[in-house]
PDB file of C-alpha atoms in Angstrom:
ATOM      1  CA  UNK P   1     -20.012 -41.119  26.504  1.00 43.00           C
ATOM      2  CA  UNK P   2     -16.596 -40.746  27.611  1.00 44.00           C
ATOM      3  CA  UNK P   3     -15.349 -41.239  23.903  1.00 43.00           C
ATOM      4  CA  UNK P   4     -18.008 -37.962  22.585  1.00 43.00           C
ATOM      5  CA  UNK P   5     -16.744 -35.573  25.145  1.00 44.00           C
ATOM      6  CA  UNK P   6     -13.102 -36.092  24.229  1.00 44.00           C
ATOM      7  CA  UNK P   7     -13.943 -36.070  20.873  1.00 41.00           C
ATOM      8  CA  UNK P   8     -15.958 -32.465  21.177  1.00 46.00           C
ATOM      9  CA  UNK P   9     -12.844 -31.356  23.469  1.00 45.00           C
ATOM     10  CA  UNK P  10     -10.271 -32.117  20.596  1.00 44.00           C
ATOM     11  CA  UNK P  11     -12.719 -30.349  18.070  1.00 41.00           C
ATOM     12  CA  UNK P  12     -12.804 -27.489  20.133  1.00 42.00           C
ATOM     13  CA  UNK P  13      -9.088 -27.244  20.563  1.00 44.00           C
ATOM     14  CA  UNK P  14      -8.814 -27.647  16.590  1.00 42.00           C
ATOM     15  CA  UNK P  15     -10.725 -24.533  16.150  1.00 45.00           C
ATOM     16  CA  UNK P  16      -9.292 -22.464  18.514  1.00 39.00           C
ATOM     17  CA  UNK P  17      -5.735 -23.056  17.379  1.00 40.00           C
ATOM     18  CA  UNK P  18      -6.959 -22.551  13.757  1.00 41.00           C
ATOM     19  CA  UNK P  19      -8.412 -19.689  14.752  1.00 42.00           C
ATOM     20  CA  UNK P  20      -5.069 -17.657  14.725  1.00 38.00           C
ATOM     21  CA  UNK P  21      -3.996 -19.102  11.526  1.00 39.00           C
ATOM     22  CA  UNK P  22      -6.914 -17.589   9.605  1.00 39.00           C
ATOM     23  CA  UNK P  23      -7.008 -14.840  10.974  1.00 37.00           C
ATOM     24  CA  UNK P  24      -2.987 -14.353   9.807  1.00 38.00           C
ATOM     25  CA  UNK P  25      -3.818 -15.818   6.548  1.00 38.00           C
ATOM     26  CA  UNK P  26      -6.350 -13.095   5.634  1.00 37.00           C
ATOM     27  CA  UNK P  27      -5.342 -10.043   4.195  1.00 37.00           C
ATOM     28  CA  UNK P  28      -4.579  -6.815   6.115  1.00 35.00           C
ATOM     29  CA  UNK P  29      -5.747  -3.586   4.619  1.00 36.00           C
ATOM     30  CA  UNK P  30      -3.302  -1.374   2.798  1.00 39.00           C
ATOM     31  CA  UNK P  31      -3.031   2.098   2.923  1.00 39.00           C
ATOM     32  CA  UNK P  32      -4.464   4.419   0.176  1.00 38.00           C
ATOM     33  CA  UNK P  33      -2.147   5.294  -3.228  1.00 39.00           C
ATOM     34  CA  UNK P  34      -1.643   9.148  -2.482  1.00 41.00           C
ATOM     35  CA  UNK P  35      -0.735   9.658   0.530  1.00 52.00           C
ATOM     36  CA  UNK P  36       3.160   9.801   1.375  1.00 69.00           C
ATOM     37  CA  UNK P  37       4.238   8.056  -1.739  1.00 87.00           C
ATOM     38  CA  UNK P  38       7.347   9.432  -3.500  1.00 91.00           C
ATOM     39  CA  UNK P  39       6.922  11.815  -6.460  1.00 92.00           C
ATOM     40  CA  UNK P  40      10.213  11.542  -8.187  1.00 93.00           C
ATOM     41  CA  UNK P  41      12.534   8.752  -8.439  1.00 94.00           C
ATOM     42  CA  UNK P  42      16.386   8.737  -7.838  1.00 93.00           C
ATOM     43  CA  UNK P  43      19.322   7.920 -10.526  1.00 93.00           C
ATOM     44  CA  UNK P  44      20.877   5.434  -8.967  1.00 92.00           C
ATOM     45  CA  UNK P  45      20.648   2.881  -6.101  1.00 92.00           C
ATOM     46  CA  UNK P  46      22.070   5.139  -3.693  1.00 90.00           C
ATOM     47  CA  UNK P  47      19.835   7.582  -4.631  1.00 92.00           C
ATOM     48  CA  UNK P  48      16.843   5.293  -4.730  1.00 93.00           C
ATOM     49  CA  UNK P  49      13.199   6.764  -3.904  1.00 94.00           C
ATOM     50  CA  UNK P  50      11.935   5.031  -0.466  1.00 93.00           C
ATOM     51  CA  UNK P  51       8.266   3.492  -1.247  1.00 93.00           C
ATOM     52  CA  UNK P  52       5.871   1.309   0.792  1.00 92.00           C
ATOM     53  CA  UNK P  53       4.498  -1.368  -0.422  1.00 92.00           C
ATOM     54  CA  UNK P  54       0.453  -0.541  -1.144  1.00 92.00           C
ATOM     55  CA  UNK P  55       1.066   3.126  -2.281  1.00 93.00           C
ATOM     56  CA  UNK P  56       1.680   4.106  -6.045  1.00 95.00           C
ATOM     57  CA  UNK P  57       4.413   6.004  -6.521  1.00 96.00           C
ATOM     58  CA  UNK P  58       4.936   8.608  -9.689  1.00 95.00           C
ATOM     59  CA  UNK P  59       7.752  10.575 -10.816  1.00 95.00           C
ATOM     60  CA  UNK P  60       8.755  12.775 -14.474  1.00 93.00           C
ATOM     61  CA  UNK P  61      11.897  12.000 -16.324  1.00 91.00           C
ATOM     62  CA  UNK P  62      13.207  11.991 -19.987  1.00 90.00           C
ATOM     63  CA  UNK P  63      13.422   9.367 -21.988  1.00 90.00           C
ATOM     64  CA  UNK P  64      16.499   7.389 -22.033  1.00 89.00           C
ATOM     65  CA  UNK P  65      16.826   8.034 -17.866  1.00 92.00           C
ATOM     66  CA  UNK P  66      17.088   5.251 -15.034  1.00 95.00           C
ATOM     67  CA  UNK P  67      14.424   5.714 -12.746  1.00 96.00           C
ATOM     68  CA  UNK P  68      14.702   3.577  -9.166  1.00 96.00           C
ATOM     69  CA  UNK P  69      12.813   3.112  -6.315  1.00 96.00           C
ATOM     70  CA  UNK P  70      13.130   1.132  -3.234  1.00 94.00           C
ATOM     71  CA  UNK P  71      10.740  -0.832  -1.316  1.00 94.00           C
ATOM     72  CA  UNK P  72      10.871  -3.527   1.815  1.00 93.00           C
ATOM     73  CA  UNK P  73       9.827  -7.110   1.590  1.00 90.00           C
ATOM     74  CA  UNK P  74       9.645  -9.702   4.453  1.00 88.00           C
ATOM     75  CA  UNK P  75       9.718 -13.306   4.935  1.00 86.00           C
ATOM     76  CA  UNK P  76       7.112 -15.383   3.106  1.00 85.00           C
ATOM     77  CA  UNK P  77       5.883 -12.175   1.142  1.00 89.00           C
ATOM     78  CA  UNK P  78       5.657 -12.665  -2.886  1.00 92.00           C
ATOM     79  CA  UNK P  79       5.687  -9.012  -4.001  1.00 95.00           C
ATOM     80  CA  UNK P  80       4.550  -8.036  -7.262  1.00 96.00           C
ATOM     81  CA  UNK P  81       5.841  -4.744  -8.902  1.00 97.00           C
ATOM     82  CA  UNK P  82       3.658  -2.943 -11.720  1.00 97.00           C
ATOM     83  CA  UNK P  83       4.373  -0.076 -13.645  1.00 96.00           C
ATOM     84  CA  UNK P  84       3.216   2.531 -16.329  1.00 96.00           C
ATOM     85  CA  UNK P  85       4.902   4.447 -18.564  1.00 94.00           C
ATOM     86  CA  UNK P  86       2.846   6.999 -20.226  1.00 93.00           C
ATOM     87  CA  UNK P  87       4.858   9.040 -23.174  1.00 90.00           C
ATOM     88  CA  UNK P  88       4.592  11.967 -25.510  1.00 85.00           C
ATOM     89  CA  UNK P  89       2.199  12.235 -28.104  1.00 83.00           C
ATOM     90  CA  UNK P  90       5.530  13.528 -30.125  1.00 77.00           C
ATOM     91  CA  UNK P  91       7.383  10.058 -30.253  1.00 79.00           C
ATOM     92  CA  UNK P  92       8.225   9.262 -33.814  1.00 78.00           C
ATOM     93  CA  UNK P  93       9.366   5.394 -33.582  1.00 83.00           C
ATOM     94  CA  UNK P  94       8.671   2.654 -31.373  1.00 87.00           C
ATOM     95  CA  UNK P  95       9.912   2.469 -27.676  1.00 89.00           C
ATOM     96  CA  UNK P  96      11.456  -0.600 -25.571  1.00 92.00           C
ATOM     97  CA  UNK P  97      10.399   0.198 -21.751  1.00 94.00           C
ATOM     98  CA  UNK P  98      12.007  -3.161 -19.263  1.00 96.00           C
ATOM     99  CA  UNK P  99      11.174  -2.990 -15.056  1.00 96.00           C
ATOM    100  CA  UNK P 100      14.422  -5.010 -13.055  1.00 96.00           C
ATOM    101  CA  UNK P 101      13.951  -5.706  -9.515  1.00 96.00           C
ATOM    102  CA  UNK P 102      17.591  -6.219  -7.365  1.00 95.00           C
ATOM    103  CA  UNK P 103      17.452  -7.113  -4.024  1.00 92.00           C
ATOM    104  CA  UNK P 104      19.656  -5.689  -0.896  1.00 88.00           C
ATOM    105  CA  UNK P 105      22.839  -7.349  -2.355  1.00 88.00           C
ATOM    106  CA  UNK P 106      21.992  -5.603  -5.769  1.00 91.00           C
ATOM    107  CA  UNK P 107      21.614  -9.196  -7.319  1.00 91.00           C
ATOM    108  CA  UNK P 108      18.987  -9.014 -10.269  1.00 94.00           C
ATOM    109  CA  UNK P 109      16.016 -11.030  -9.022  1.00 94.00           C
ATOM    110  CA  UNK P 110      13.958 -13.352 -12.195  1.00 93.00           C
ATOM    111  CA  UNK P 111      10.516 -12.601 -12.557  1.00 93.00           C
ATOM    112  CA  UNK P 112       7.762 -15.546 -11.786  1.00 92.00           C
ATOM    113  CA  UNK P 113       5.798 -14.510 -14.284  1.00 91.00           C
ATOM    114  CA  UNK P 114       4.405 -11.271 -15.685  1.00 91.00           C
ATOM    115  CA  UNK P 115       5.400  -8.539 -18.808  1.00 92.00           C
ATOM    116  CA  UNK P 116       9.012  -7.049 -17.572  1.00 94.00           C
ATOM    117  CA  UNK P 117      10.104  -5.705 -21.192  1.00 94.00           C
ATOM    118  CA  UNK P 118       7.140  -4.556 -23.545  1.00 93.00           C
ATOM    119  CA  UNK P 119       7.016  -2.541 -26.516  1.00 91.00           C
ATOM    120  CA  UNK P 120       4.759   0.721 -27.440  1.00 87.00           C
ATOM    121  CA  UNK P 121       3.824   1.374 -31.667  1.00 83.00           C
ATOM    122  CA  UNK P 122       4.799   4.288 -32.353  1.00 82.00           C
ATOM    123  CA  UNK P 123       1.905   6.745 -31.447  1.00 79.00           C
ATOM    124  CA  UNK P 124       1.462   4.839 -28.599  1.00 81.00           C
ATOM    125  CA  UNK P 125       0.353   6.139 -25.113  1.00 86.00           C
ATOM    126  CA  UNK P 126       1.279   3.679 -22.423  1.00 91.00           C
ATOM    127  CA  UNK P 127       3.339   0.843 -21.821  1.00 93.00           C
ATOM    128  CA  UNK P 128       2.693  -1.392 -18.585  1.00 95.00           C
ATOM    129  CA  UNK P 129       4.988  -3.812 -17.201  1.00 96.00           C
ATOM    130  CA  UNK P 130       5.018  -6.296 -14.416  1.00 96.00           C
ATOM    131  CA  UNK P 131       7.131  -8.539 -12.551  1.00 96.00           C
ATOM    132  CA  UNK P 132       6.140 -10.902  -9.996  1.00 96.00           C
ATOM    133  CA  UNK P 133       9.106 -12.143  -7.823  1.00 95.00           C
ATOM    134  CA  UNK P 134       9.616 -15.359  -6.024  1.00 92.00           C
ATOM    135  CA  UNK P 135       8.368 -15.856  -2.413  1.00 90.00           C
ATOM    136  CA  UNK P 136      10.803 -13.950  -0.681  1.00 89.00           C
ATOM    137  CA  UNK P 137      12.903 -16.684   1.576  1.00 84.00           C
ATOM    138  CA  UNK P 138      14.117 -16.570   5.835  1.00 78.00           C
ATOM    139  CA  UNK P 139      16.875 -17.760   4.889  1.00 75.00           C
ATOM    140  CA  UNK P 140      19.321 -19.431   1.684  1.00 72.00           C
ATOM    141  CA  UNK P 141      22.691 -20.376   0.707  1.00 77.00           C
ATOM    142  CA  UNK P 142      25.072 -18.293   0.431  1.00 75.00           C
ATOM    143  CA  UNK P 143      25.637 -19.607  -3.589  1.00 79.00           C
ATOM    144  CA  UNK P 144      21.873 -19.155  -4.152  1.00 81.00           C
ATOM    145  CA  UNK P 145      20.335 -15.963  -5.180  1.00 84.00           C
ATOM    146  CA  UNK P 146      17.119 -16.519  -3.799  1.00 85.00           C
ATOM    147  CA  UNK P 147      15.171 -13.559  -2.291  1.00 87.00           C
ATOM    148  CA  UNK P 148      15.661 -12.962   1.365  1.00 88.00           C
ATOM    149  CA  UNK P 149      14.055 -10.161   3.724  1.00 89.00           C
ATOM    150  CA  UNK P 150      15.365  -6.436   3.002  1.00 90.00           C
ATOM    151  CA  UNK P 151      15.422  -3.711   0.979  1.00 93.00           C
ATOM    152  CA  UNK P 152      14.540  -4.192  -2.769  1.00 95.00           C
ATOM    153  CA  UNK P 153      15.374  -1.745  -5.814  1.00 96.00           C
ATOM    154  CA  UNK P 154      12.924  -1.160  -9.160  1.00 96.00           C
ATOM    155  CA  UNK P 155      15.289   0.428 -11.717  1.00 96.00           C
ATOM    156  CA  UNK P 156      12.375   1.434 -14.970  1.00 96.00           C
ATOM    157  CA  UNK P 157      14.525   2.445 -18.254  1.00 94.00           C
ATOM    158  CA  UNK P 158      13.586   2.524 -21.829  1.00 93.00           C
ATOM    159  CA  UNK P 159      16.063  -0.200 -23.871  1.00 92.00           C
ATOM    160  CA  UNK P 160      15.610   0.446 -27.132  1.00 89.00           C
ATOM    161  CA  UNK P 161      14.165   3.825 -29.179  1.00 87.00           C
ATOM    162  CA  UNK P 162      15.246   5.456 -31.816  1.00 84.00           C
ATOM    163  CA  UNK P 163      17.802   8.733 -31.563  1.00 84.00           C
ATOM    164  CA  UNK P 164      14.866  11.246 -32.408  1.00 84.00           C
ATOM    165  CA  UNK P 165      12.729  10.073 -29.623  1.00 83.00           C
ATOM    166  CA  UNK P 166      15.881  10.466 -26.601  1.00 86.00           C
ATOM    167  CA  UNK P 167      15.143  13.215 -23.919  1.00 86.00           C
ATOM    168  CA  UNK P 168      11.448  13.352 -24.646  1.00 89.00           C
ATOM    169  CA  UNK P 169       9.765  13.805 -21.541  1.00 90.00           C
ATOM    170  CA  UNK P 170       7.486  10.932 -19.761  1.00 92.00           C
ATOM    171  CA  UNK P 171       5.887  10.595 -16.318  1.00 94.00           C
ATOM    172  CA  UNK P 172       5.623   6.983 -14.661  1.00 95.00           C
ATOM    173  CA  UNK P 173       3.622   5.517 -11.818  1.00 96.00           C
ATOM    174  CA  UNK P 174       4.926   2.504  -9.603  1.00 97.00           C
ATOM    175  CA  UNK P 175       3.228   0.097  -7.520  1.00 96.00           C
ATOM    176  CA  UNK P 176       4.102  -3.202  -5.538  1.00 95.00           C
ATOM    177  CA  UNK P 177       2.092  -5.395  -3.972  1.00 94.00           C
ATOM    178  CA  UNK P 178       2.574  -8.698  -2.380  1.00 90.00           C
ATOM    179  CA  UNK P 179       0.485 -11.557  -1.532  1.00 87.00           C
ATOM    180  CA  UNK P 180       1.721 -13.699   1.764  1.00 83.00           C
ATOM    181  CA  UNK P 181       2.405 -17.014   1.308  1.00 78.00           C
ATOM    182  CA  UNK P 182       2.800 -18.392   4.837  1.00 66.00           C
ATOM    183  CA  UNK P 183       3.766 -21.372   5.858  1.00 60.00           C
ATOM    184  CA  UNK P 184       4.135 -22.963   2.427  1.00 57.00           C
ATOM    185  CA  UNK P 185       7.297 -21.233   1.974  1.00 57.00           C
ATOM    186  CA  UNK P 186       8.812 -21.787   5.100  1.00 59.00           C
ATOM    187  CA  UNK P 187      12.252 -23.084   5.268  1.00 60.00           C
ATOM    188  CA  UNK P 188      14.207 -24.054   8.459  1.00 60.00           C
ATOM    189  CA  UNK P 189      16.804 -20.723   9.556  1.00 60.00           C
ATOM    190  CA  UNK P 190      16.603 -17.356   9.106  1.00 65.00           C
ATOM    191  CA  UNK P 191      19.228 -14.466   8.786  1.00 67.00           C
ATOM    192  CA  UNK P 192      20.477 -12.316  11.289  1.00 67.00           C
ATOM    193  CA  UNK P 193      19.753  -8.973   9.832  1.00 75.00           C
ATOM    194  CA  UNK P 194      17.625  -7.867   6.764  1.00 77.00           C
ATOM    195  CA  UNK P 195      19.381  -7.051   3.917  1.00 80.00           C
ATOM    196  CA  UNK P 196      18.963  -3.223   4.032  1.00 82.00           C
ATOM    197  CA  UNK P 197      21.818  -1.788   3.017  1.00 72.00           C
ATOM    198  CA  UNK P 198      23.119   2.178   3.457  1.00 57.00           C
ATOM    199  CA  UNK P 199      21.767   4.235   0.857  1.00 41.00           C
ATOM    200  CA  UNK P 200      23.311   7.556   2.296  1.00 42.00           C
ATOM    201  CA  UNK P 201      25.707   9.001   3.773  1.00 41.00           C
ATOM    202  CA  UNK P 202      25.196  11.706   5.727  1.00 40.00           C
ATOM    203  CA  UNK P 203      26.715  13.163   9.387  1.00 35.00           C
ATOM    204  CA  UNK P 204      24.331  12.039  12.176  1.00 39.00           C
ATOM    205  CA  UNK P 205      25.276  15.629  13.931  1.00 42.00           C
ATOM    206  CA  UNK P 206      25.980  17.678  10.947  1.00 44.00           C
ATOM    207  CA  UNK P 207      23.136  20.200  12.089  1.00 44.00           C
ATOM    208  CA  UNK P 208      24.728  20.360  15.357  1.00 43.00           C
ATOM    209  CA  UNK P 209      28.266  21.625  13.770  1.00 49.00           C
ATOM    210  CA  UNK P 210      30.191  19.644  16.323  1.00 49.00           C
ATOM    211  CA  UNK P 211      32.630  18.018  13.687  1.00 48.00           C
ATOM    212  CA  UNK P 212      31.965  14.572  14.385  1.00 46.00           C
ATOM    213  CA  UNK P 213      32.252  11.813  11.494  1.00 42.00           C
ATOM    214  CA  UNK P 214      29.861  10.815   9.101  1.00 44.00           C
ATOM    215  CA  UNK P 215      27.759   7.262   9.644  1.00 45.00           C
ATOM    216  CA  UNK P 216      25.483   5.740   7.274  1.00 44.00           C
ATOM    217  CA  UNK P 217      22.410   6.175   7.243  1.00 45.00           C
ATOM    218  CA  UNK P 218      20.248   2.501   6.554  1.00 53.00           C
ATOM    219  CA  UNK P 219      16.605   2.561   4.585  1.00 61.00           C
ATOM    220  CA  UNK P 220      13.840   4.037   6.853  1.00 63.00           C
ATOM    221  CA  UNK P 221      11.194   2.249   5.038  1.00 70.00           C
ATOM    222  CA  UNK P 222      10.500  -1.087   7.368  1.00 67.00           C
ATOM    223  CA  UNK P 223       7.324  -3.734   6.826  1.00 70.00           C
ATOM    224  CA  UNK P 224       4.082  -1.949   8.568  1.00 66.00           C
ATOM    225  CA  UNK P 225       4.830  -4.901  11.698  1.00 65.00           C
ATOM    226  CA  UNK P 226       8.455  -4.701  11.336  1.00 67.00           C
ATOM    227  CA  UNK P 227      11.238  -7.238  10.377  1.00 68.00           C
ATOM    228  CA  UNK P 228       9.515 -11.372  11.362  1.00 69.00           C
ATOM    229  CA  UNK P 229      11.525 -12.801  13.438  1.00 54.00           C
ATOM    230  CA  UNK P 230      12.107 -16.401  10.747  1.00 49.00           C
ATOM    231  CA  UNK P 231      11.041 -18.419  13.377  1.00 54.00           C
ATOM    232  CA  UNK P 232       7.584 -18.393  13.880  1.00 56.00           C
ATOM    233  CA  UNK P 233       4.789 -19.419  10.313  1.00 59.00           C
ATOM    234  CA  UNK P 234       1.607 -20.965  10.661  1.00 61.00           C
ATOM    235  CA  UNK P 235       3.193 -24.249   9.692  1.00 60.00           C
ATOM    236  CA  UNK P 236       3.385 -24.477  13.257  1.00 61.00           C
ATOM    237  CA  UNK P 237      -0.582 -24.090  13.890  1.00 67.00           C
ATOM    238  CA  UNK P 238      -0.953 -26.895  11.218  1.00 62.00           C
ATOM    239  CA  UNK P 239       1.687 -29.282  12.201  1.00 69.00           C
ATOM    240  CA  UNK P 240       0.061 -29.352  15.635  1.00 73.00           C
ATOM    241  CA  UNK P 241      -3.375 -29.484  14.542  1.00 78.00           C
ATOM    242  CA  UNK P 242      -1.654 -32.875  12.614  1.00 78.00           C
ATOM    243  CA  UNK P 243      -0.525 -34.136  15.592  1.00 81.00           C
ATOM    244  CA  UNK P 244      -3.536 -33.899  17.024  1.00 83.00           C
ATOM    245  CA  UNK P 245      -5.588 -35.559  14.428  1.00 84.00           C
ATOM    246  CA  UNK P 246      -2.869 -38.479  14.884  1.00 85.00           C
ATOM    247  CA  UNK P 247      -3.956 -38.648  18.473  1.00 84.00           C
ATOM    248  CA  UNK P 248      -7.554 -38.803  17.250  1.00 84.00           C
ATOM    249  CA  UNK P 249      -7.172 -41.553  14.856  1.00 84.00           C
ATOM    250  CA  UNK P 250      -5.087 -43.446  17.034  1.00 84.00           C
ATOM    251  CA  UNK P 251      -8.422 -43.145  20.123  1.00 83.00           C
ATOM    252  CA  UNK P 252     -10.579 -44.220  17.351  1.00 81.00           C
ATOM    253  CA  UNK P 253      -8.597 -46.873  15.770  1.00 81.00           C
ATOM    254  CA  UNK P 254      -8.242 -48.439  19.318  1.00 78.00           C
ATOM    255  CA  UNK P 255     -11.670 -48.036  20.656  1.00 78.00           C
ATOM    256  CA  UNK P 256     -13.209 -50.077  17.101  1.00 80.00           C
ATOM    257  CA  UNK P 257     -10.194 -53.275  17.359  1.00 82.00           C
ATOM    258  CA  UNK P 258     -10.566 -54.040  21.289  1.00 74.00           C
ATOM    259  CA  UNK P 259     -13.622 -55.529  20.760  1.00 64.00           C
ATOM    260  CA  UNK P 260     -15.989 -56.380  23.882  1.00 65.00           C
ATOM    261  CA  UNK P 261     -14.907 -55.689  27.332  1.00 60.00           C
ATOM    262  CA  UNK P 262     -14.864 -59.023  29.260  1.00 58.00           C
ATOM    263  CA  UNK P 263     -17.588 -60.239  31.766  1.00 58.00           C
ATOM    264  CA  UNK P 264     -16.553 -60.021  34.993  1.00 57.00           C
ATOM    265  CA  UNK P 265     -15.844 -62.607  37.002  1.00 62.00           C
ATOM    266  CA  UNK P 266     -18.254 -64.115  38.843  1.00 60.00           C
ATOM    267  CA  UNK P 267     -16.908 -65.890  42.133  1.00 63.00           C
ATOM    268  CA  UNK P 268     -17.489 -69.748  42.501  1.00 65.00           C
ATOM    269  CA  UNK P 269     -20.073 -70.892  44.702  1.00 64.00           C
ATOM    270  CA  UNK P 270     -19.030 -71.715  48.142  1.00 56.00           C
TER     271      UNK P 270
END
């Protein structure tokens, strides 16, 4: 009897400590394409379009034009980064259209999988590209070029056309998603600050007129719950619920091997 209650007790605990891991697990919902996402796209990283991840962003250039966009990414976060090229019905050869993704040290990140360079017949409409990154990382070595929590840049360019087709005019959408990984990707560390580098520069008083210097101005796009703090995954949840289960089979293992409990002694007769 003793053995089924703390058996039920430790089941109990099990679920209410994997409780909070499913619930983390599970998907939050993102807000609607539309609403506050950037319509044009800068020229250059500095210059980069701010964009949240969840909302499609669109913007009009000319063909031969780098077209960026910047976007945050936490810890444990695999973000993947679509986008559509749709072009004039007046192009007269076939067009080259690649999608790069740079993190907040500008380091070119390598695409998992997906189609980062495709090429549209002429006549063609659209061209769609993808590039899914690599779990983004708490931490790394400083030699590595894993991807660590900050600010990441989409630069879209065409790479090869022919000279007849250069200027035409073409619009472009841009999404990113990510999927959270969790506590599979959790490493032991995590970095001090984001990588979010300055993108401007701009005088924090400049409306005021008082004369005072300029200071950079860092990304105002943050995650929807702001920077994680690398220490906490549900690795944690899971490595306790092992420890636990240990505990469990060690009760068990015990109660089956001790075998009877002895008679008790019965005192001699007198």
């Amino acid at each position: 009897m003793r053995i089924t209650k703390a058996l039920s007790a430790a089941l109990l605990a099990l679920g209410l400590a994997a409780g909070p891991a499913a619930a983390d697990s599970s998907p939050s919902p993102e807000p609607s394409g539309g609403s506050g996402a950037p319509t044009e796209a800068g020229t250059s990283f500095r210059t980069a379009a701010e964009m949240e991840q969840g909302r499609t962003a669109t913007a009009s250039g000319s063909t031969g034009d780098y077209l960026y966009w910047s976007f945050p990414a936490d810890t444990g976060q695999r973000p993947t980064v679509t986008a559509t090229v749709k072009l004039p019905p007046s192009q007269s050869g076939r067009q080259t259209w690649q999608v790069d993704v740079y993190d907040g040290l500008r380091r070119r990140q390598a695409c998992q999988y997906g189609a980062q360079t495709r090429t549209a017949a002429p006549g063609g409409s659209t061209v769609e590209l993808s590039c899914t990154l690599r779990t983004v990382r708490s931490w790394s070595e400083p030699w590595a070029d894993d991807p660590l929590p900050g600010t990441y840049y989409i630069r879209l360019t065409v790479v090869g056309l022919t000279q007849d087709d250069l200027g035409l005019p073409v619009s472009t959408e841009v999404r990113v998603e990510s999927k959270d990984i969790g506590g599979a990707a959790a490493v032991d560390g995590s970095l001090a600050k984001p990588l979010v580098p300055g993108i401007a520069v701009t005088s924090a008083d400049e409306d005021s007129g008082d004369g005072k210097s300029a200071a950079a101005v860092l990304s105002a796009i943050d995650p929807d719950d702001g920077w994680s703090s690398g220490w906490w995954t549900d690795r944690w949840v899971w490595t306790a619920i092992g420890g636990m289960l240990a505990a469990l089979a060690g009760i068990g293992g015990y109660v089956l091997t001790r075998g009877p409990g002895r008679p008790s002694r019965v005192p001699p007769a007198g």
